[in-house]
Short mmCIF file of C-alpha atoms in Angstrom, two decimals:
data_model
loop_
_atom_site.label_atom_id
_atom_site.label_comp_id
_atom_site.label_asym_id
_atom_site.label_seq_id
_atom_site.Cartn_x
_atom_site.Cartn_y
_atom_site.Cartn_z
CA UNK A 1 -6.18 -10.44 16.40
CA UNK A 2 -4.13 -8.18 14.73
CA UNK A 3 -4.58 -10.09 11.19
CA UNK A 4 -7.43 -11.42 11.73
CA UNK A 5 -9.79 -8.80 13.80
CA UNK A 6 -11.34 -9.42 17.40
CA UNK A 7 -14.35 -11.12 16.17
CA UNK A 8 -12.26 -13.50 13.52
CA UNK A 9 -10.28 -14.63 16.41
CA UNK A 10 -11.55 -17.91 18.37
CA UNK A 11 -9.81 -18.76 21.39
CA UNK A 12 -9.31 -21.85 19.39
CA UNK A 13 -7.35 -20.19 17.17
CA UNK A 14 -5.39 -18.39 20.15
CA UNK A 15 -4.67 -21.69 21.53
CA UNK A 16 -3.84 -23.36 18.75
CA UNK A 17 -1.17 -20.48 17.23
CA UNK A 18 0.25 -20.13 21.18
CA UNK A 19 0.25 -23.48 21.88
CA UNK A 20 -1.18 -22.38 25.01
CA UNK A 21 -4.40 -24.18 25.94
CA UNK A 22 -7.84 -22.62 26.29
CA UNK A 23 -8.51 -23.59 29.90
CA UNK A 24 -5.30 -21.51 30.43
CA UNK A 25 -5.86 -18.33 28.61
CA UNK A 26 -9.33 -18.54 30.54
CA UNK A 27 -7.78 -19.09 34.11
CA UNK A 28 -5.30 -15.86 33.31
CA UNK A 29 -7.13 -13.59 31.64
CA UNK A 30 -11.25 -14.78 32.11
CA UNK A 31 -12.28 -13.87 28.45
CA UNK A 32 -11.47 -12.88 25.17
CA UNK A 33 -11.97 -9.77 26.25
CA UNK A 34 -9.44 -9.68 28.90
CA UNK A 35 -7.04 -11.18 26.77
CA UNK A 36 -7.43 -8.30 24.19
CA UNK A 37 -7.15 -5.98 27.10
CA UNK A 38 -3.90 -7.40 28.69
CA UNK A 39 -2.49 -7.09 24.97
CA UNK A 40 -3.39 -3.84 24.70
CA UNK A 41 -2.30 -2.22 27.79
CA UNK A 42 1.13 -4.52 27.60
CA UNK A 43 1.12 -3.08 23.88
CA UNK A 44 0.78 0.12 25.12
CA UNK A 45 3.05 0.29 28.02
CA UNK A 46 5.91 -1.08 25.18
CA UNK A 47 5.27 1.62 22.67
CA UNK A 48 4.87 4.52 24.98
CA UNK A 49 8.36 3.13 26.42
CA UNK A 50 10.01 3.01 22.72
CA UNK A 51 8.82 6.44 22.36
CA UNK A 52 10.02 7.63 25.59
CA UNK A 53 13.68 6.21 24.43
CA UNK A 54 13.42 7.23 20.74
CA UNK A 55 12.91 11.13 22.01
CA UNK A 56 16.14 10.97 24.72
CA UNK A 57 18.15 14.35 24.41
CA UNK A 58 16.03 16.53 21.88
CA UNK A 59 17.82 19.14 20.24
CA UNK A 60 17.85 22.28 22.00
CA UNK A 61 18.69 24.69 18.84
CA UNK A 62 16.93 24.96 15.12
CA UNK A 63 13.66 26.00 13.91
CA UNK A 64 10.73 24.92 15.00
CA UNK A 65 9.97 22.69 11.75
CA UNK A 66 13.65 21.11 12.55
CA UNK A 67 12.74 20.27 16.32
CA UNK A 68 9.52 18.78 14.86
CA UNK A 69 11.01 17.00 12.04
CA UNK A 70 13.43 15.41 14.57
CA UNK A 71 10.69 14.01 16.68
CA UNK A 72 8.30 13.45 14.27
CA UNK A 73 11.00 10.82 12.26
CA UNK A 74 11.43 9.48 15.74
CA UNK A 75 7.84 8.65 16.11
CA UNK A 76 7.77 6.96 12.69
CA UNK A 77 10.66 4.70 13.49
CA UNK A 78 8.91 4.22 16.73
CA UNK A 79 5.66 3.25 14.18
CA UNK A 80 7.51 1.12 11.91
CA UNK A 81 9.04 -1.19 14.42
CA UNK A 82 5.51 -1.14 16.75
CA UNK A 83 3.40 -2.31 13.28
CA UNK A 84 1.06 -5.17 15.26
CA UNK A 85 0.36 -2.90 18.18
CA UNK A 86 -0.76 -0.03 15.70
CA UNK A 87 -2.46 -2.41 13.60
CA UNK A 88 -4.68 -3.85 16.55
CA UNK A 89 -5.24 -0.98 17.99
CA UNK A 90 -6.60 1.33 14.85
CA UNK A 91 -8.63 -1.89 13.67
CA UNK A 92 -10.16 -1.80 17.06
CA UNK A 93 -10.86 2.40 16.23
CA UNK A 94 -12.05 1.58 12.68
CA UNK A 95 -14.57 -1.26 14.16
CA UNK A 96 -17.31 -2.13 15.71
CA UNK A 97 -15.62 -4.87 17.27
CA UNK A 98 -14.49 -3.36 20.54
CA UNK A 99 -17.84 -2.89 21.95
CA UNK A 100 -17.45 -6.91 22.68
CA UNK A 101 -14.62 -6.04 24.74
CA UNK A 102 -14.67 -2.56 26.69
CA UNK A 103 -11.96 -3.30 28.97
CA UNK A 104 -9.93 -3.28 25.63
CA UNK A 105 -11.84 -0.42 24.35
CA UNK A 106 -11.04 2.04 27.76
CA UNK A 107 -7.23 0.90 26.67
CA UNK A 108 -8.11 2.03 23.17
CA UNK A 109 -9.26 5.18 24.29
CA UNK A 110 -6.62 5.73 27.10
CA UNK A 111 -3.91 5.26 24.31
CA UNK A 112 -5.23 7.75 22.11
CA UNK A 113 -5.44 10.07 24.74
CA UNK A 114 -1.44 9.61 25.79
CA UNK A 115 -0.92 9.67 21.98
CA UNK A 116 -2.17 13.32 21.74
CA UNK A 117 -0.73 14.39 24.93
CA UNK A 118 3.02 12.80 23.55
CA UNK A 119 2.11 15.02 20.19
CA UNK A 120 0.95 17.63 22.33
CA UNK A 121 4.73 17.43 24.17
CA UNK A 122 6.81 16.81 21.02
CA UNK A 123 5.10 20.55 19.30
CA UNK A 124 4.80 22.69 22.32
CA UNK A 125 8.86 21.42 22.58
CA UNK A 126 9.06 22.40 18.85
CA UNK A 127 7.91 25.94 19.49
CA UNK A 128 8.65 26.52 22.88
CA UNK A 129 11.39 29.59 21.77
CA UNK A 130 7.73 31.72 20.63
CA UNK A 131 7.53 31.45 24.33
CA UNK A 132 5.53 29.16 26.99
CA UNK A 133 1.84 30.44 26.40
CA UNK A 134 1.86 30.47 22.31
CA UNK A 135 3.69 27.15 22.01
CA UNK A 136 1.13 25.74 24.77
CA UNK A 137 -2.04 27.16 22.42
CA UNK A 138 -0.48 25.83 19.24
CA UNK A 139 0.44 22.21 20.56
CA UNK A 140 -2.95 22.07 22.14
CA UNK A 141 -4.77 23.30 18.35
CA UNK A 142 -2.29 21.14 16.55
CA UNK A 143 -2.15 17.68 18.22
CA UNK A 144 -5.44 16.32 17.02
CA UNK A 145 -4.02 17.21 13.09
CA UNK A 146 -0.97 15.75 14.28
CA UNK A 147 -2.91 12.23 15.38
CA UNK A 148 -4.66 12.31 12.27
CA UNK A 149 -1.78 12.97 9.70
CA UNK A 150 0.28 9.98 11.76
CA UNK A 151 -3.00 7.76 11.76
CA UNK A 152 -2.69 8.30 7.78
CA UNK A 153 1.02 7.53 7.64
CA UNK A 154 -0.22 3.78 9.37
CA UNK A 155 -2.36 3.47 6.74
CA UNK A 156 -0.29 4.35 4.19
CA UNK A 157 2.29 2.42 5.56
CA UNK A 158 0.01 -0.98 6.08
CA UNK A 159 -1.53 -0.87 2.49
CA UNK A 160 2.04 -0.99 0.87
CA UNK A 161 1.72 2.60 -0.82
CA UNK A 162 4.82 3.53 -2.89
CA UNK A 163 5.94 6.48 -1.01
CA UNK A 164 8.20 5.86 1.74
CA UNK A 165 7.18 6.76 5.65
CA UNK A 166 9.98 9.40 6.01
CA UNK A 167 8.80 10.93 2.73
CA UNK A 168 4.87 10.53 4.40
CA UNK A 169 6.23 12.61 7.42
CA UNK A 170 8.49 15.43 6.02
CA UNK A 171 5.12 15.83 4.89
CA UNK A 172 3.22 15.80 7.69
CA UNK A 173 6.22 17.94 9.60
CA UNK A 174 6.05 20.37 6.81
CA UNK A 175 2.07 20.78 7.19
CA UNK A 176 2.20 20.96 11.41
CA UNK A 177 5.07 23.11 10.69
CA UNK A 178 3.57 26.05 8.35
CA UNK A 179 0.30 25.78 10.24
CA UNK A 180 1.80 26.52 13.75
CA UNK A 181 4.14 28.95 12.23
CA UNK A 182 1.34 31.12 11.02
CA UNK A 183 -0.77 30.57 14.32
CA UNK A 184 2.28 31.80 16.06
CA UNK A 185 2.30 35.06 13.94
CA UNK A 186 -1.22 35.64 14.63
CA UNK A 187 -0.70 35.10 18.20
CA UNK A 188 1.74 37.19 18.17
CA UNK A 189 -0.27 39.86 16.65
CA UNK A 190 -3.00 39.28 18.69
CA UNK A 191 -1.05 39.91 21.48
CA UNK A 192 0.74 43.29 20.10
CA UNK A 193 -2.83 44.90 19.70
#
């Protein structure tokens, strides 16, 4: 489904590339559908899992931009080894497709969710020394640019682009970085007057 899209995939074609027959797949999972959703939440449960690992023992000291930058390289090696998971699952976002199957789709949605809650984590961690409240407010602003700028890095990443994904996120890290930085001043300000 991944190469091929939800609708370009025939159970045929599942049982013939799994060598696992139809009446099978039917009796375990009912549908299509409920294949694509036991894929996705198994998908799911597997990345979220890599990216609990990949983020053991943060560093406790450095600037903000270096707590993020150590995460957000994290994440990408997370990304890079997780490439048919991502690629299903922003397919299914880009398409229409996942209407045919909205048990997959509440997965879909459910991911993104605990994908901007993890972001969320990773920049409120990154500026937690500008204290509890100000690091809260700028992961909370922050993690839907944060989901977009790593949804580009896929991208970039699946269409073979010439710049490598480390490059793509010192990028990324440097925008999240200067934008929270200056929301942190003007916090801060806010809160002086």
């Amino acid at each position: 489904m991944a190469a091929r899209g939800y609708a370009g995939t025939s159970m045929s074609v599942i049982a013939d590339e799994t060598g696992i027959p139809k009446s099978a797949i039917y009796h375990h999972f009912g549908s299509k559908a409920g294949l694509l959703a036991a894929v996705m939440a198994r998908g799911a449960q597997g990345f979220f899992d890599a990216m609990t690992q990949a983020h053991r023992d943060p560093p406790s000291t450095g600037t903000p931009r270096e707590r993020l930058e150590w995460y957000f390289q994290r994440t990408g090696e997370v990304w890079v080894h997780r490439a048919e998971f991502l690629r299903l699952l922003i397919l299914l976002v880009m398409s229409d497709e996942a209407a045919e199957a909205p048990e997959a789709m509440e997965t879909v949605v459910t991911v993104r969710a605990e994908g901007r809650a993890y972001l969320e984590h990773m920049i409120k961690s990154s500026f937690i020394e500008e204290g509890e409240q100000v690091a809260t407010q700028i992961a909370q602003e922050l993690a839907y640019v944060g989901m977009v700028g790593f949804d580009g890095v896929f991208i970039s990443l699946q269409s073979r682009d010439t710049m490598p994904v480390d490059a793509l996120i010192d990028l990324l890290v440097a925008g999240i970085a200067g934008i929270g930085e200056a929301r942190s001043r003007e916090l801060r300000a806010d809160s002086q007057a």
